[in-house]
Short mmCIF file of C-alpha atoms in Angstrom, two decimals:
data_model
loop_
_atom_site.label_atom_id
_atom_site.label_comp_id
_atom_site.label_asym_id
_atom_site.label_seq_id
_atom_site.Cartn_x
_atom_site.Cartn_y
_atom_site.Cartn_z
CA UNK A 1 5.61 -0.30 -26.60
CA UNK A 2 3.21 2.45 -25.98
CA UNK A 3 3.19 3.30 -22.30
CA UNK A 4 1.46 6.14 -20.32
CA UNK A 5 2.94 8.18 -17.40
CA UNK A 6 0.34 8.89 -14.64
CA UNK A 7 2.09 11.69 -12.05
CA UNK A 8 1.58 12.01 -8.44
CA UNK A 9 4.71 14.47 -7.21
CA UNK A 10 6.42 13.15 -4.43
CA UNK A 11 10.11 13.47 -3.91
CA UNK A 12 10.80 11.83 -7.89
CA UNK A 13 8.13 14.81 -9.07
CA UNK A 14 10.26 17.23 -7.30
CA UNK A 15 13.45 19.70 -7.42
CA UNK A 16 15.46 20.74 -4.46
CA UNK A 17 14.84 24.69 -4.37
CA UNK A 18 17.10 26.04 -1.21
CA UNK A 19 17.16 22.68 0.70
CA UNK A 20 13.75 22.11 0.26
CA UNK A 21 12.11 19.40 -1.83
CA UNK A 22 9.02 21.73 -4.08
CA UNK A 23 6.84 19.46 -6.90
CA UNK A 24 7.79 20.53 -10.39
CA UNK A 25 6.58 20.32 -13.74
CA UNK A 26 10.14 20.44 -14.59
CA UNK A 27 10.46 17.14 -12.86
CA UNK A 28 7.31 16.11 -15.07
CA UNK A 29 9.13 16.67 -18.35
CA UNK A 30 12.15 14.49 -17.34
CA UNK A 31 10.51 11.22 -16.01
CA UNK A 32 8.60 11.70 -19.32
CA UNK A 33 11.42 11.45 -21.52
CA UNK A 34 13.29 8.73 -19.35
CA UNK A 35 10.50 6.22 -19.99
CA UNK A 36 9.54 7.58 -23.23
CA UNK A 37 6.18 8.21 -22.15
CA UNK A 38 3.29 8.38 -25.19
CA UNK A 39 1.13 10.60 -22.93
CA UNK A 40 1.26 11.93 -19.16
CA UNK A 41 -1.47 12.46 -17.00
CA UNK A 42 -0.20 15.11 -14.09
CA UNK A 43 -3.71 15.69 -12.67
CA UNK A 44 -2.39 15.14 -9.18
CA UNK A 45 0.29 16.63 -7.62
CA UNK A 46 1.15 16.19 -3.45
CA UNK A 47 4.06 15.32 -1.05
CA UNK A 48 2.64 12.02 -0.40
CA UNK A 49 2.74 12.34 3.58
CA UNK A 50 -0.21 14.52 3.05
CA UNK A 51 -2.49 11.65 0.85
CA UNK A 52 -5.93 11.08 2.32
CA UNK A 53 -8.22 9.15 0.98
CA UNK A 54 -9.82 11.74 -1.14
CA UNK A 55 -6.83 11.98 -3.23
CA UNK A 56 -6.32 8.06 -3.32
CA UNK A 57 -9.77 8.18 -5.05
CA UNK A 58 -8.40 10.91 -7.84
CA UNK A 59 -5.26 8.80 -8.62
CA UNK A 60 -7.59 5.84 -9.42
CA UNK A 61 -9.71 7.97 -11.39
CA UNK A 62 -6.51 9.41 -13.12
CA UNK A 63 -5.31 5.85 -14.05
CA UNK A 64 -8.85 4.82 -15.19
CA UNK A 65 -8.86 7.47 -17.62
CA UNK A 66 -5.29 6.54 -19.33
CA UNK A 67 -6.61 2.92 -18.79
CA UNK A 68 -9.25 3.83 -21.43
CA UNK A 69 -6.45 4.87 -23.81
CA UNK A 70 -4.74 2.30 -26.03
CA UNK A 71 -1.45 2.05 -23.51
CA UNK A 72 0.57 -0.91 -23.20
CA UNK A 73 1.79 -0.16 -20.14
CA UNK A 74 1.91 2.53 -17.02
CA UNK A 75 4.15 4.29 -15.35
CA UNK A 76 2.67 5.52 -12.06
CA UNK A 77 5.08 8.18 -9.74
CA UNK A 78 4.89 8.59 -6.37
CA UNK A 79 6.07 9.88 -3.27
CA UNK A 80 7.97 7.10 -0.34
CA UNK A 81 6.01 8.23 2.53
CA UNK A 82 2.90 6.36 1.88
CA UNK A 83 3.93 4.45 -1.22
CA UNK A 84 3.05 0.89 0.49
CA UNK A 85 -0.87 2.08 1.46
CA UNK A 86 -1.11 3.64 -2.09
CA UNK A 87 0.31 0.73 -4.12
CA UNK A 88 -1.92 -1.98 -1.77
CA UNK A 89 -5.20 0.40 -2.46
CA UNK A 90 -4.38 0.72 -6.35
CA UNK A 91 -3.70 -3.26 -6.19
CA UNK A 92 -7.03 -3.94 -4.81
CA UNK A 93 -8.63 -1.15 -7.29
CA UNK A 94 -7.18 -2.84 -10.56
CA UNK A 95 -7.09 -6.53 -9.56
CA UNK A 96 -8.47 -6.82 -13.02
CA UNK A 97 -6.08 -4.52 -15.13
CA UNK A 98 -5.51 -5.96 -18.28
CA UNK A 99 -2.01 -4.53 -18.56
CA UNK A 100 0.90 -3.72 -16.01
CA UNK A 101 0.82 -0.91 -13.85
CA UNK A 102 4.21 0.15 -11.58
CA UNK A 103 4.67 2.30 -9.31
CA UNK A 104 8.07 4.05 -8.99
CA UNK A 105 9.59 6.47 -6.31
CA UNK A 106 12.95 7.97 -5.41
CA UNK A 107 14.90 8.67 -2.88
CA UNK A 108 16.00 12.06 -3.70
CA UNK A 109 14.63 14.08 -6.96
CA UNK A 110 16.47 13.51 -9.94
CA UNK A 111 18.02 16.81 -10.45
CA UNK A 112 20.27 14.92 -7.51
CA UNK A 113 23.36 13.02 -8.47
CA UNK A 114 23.12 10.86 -6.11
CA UNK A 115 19.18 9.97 -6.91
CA UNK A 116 18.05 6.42 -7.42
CA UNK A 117 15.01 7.56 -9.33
CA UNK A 118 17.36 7.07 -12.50
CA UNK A 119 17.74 3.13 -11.70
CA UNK A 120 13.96 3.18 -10.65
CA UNK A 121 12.67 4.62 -13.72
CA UNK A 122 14.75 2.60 -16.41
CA UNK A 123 14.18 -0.71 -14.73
CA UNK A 124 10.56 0.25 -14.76
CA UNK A 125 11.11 0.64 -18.50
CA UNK A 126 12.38 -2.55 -19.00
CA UNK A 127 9.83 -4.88 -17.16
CA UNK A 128 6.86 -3.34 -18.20
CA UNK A 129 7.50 -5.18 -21.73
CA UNK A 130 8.03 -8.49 -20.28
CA UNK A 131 5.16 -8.07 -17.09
CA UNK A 132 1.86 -9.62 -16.85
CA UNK A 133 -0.80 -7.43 -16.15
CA UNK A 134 -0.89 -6.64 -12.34
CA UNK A 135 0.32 -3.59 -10.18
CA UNK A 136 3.74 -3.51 -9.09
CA UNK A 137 6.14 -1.04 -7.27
CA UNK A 138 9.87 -0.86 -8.55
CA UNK A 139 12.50 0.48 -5.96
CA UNK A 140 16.19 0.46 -5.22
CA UNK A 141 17.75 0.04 -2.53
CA UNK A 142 21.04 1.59 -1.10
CA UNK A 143 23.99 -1.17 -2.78
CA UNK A 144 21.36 -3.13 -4.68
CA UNK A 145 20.06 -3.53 -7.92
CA UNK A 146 16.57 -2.59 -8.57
CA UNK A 147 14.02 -4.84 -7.33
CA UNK A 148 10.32 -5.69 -8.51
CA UNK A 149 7.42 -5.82 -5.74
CA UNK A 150 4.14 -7.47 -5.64
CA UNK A 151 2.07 -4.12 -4.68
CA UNK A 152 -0.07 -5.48 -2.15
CA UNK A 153 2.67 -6.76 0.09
CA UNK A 154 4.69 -4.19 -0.01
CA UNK A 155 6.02 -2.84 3.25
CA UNK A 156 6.47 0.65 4.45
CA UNK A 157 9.79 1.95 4.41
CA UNK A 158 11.47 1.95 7.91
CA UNK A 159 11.94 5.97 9.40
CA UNK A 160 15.92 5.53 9.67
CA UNK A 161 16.54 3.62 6.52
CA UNK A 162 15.24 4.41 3.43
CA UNK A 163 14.65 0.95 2.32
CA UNK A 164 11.82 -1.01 1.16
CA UNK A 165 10.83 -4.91 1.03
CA UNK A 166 7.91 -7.13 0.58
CA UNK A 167 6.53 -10.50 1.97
CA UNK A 168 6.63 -13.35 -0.08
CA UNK A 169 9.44 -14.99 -2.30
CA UNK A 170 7.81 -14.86 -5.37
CA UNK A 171 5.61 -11.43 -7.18
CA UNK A 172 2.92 -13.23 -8.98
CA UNK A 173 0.03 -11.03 -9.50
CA UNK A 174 -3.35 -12.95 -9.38
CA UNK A 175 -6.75 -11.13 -9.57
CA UNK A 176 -9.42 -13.59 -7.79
CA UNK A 177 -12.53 -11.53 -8.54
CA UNK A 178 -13.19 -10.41 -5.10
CA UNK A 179 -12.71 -6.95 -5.52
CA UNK A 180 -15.21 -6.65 -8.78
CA UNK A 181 -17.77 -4.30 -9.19
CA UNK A 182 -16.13 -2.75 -5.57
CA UNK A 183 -16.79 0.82 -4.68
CA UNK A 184 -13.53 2.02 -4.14
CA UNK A 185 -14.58 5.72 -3.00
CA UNK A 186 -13.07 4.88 0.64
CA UNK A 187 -13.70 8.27 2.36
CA UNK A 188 -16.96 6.81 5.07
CA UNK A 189 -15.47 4.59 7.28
CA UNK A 190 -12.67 4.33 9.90
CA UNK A 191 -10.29 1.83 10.86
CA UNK A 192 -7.86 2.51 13.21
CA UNK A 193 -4.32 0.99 13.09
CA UNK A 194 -2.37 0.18 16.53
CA UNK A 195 1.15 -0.83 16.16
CA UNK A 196 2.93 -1.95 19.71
CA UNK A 197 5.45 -0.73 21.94
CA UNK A 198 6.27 -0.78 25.73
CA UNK A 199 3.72 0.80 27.66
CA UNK A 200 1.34 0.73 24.95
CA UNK A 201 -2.15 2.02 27.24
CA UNK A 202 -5.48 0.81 25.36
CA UNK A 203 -7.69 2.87 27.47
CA UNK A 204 -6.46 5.63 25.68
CA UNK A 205 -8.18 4.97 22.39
CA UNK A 206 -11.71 6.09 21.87
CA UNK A 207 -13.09 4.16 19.41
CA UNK A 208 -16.27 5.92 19.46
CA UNK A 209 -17.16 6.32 15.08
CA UNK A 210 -15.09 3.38 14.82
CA UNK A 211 -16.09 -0.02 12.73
CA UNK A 212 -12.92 -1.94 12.96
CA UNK A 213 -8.87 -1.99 14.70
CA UNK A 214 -6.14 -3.32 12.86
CA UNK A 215 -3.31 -4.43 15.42
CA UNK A 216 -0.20 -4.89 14.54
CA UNK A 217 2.78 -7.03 16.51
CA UNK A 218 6.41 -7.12 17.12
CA UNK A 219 8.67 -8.59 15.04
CA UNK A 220 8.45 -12.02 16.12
CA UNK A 221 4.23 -11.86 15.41
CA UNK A 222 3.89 -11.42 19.54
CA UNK A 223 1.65 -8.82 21.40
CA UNK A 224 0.50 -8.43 25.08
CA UNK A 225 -1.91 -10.87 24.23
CA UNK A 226 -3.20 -10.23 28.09
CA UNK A 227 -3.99 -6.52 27.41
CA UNK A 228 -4.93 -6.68 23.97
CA UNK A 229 -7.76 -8.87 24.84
CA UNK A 230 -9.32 -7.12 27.77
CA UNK A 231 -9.17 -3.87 25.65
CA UNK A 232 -11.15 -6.19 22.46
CA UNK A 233 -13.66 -7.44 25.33
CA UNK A 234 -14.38 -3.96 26.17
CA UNK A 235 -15.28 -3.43 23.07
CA UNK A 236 -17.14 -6.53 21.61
CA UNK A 237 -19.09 -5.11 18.90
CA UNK A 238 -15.91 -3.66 17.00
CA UNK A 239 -13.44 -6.94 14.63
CA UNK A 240 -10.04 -6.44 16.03
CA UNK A 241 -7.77 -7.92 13.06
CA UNK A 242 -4.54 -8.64 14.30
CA UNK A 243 -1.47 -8.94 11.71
CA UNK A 244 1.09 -11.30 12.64
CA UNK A 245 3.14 -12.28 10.10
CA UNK A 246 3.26 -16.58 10.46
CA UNK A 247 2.77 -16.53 13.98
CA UNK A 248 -0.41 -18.55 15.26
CA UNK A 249 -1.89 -18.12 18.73
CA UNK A 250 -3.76 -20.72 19.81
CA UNK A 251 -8.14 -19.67 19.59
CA UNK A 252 -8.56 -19.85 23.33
CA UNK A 253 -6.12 -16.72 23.96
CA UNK A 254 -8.83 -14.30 22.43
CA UNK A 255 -12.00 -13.28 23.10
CA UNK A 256 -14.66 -13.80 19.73
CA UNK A 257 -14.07 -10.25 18.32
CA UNK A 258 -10.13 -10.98 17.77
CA UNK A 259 -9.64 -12.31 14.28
CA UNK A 260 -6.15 -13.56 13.41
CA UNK A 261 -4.96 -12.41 9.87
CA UNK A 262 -1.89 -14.05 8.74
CA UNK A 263 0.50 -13.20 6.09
CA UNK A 264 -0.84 -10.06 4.94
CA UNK A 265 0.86 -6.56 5.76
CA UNK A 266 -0.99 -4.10 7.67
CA UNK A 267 -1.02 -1.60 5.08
CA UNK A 268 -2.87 -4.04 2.56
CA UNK A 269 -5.48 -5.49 5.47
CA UNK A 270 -5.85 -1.36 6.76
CA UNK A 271 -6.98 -0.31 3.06
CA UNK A 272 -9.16 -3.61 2.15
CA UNK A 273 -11.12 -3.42 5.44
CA UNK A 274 -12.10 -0.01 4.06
CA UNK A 275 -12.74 -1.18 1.08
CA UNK A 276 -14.90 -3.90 2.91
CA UNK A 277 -16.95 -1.15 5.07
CA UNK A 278 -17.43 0.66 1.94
CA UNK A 279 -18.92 -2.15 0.10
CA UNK A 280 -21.03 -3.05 3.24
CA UNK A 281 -19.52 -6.82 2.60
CA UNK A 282 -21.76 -8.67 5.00
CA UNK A 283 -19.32 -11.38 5.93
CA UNK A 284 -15.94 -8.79 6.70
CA UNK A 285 -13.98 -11.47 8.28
CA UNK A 286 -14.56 -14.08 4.94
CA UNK A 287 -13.67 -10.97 2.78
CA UNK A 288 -10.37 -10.08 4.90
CA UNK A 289 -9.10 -13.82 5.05
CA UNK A 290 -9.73 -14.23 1.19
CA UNK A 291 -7.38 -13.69 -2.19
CA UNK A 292 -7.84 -10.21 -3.59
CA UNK A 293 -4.72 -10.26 -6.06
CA UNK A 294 -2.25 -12.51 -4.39
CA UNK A 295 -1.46 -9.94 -1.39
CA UNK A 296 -2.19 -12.74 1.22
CA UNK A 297 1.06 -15.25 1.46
CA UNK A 298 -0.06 -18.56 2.46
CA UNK A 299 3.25 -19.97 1.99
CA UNK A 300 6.24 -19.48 4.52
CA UNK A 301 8.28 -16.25 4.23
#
């Protein structure tokens, strides 16, 4: 199997150099010969913390190019910061990839004994083989084995545990044809992204330059549904898309401009309303409550 190894850095690209975590080429060379890479493409190299999406744009355009060559299979590394808004926006980009793509990260560099990158990187080996074509992340988890993710529903690693899980049982990969012929050059338009917490004070949010808010809720799918809607009445011009997991509010709590989005993370409904602005879709709401790639779980979870 011929596969190709497209670089990013992150923590798996890097070497611990006097307690702190530098990229390295050195770090290059080893995931290389781990995977048994045909050919690397290192173009981009960043702590993944600092990703904007000017450099989400290069990795596409990175993984286009080794598309072009005669791969069977890629290898994409990243870093864990932002690893669940990078693998939804490269989902979304190659809905129509004709061979797998995954996405691997690590805990701590390799050079580290105690690094999962290892486990990552060899089970990474070993699906690719046996994978329809879709984009996936591979991680491990602290006592587990390996596990394979569906990369549009994967969820951002919590700050105090380095952990990472997805919604949905299954990780079926299913490109709909929404996202063809999609300009995926992101950079023009801004969503902003609320998550809740006690005392949580809408007024402070200008949304002046603004075209759409993604709100997130609590665990149990809740939010002050009371203040959340006098701040989306203030502003009735801007979609408010509110992720809830499988909770349901009835469609006489909200005002018009509150659009319920169920069973898609925020991460994959943040980067394909961009993707939506971009495009200029006329219909946003049709577009955000449709099938890209199977990142939408219609089924309990």
């Amino acid at each position: 199997m011929k596969l190709g190894l497209v670089t990013t850095g992150g923590t798996i690209g890097s070497r611990k150099v006097d307690g702190v975590i530098k990229l390295s080429s050195a770090a290059t060379d080893q995931i290389a010969s781990i995977v048994g890479a045909d050919a690397v493409y290192d173009k981009v190299a960043i702590h993944s913390e600092r990703i904007e999406f000017s450099d989400l744009s290069e990795v596409r355009r990175v993984i286009a190019d080794a598309l072009k060559s005669d791969h069977d299979g890629l290898i994409v590394t990243h870093g864990t910061d932002t690893l669940a808004f990078t693998s939804a926006y490269l989902a979304y980009a190659f809905c129509d990839t004709k061979i797998p793509i995954v996405m691997c990260s690590a805990d701590l560099p390799l050079t580290e004994r105690d690094s999962n990158g290892f486990d990552v990187l060899q089970s990474a080996k070993t699906f690719l083989p046996h994978s329809a074509p879709g984009v996936y992340v591979i991680y491990k988890n602290p006592g587990f084995t390996p596990t394979v993710h569906h990369a549009a529903r994967l969820l951002p690693a919590h700050l105090h545990e380095h952990m990472y899980f997805s919604i949905g049982g299954d990780c079926v990969f299913n490109d709909t044809g929404l996202m063809h012929g999609m300009d995926f050059d992101i950079e023009g338009h801004k969503v902003l992204c609320i998550s809740p917490y006690v005392g949580l004070d809408y007024s402070s949010f200008n949304l002046d330059g603004y075209s759409a808010v993604v709100q997130s809720a609590y665990h149990s799918g809740t939010v002050n549904s009371a203040d959340f809607n006098r701040f989306a009445a203030a502003h009735p011009d801007i979609p408010m898309y509110m992720t809830a997991g499988r909770k349901k509010y009835d469609g006489q709590v909200f005002v018009k401009n509150v659009i319920q989005c169920h069973g898609i993370t925020q991460a994959a409904l943040y980067i394909k309303l961009h993707i939506g602005l971009k495009n200029n879709v006329k219909d946003l709401t049709a577009f955000v409550h449709k099938n890209a790639c199977g990142e939408i779980v219609t089924d309990k979870y």
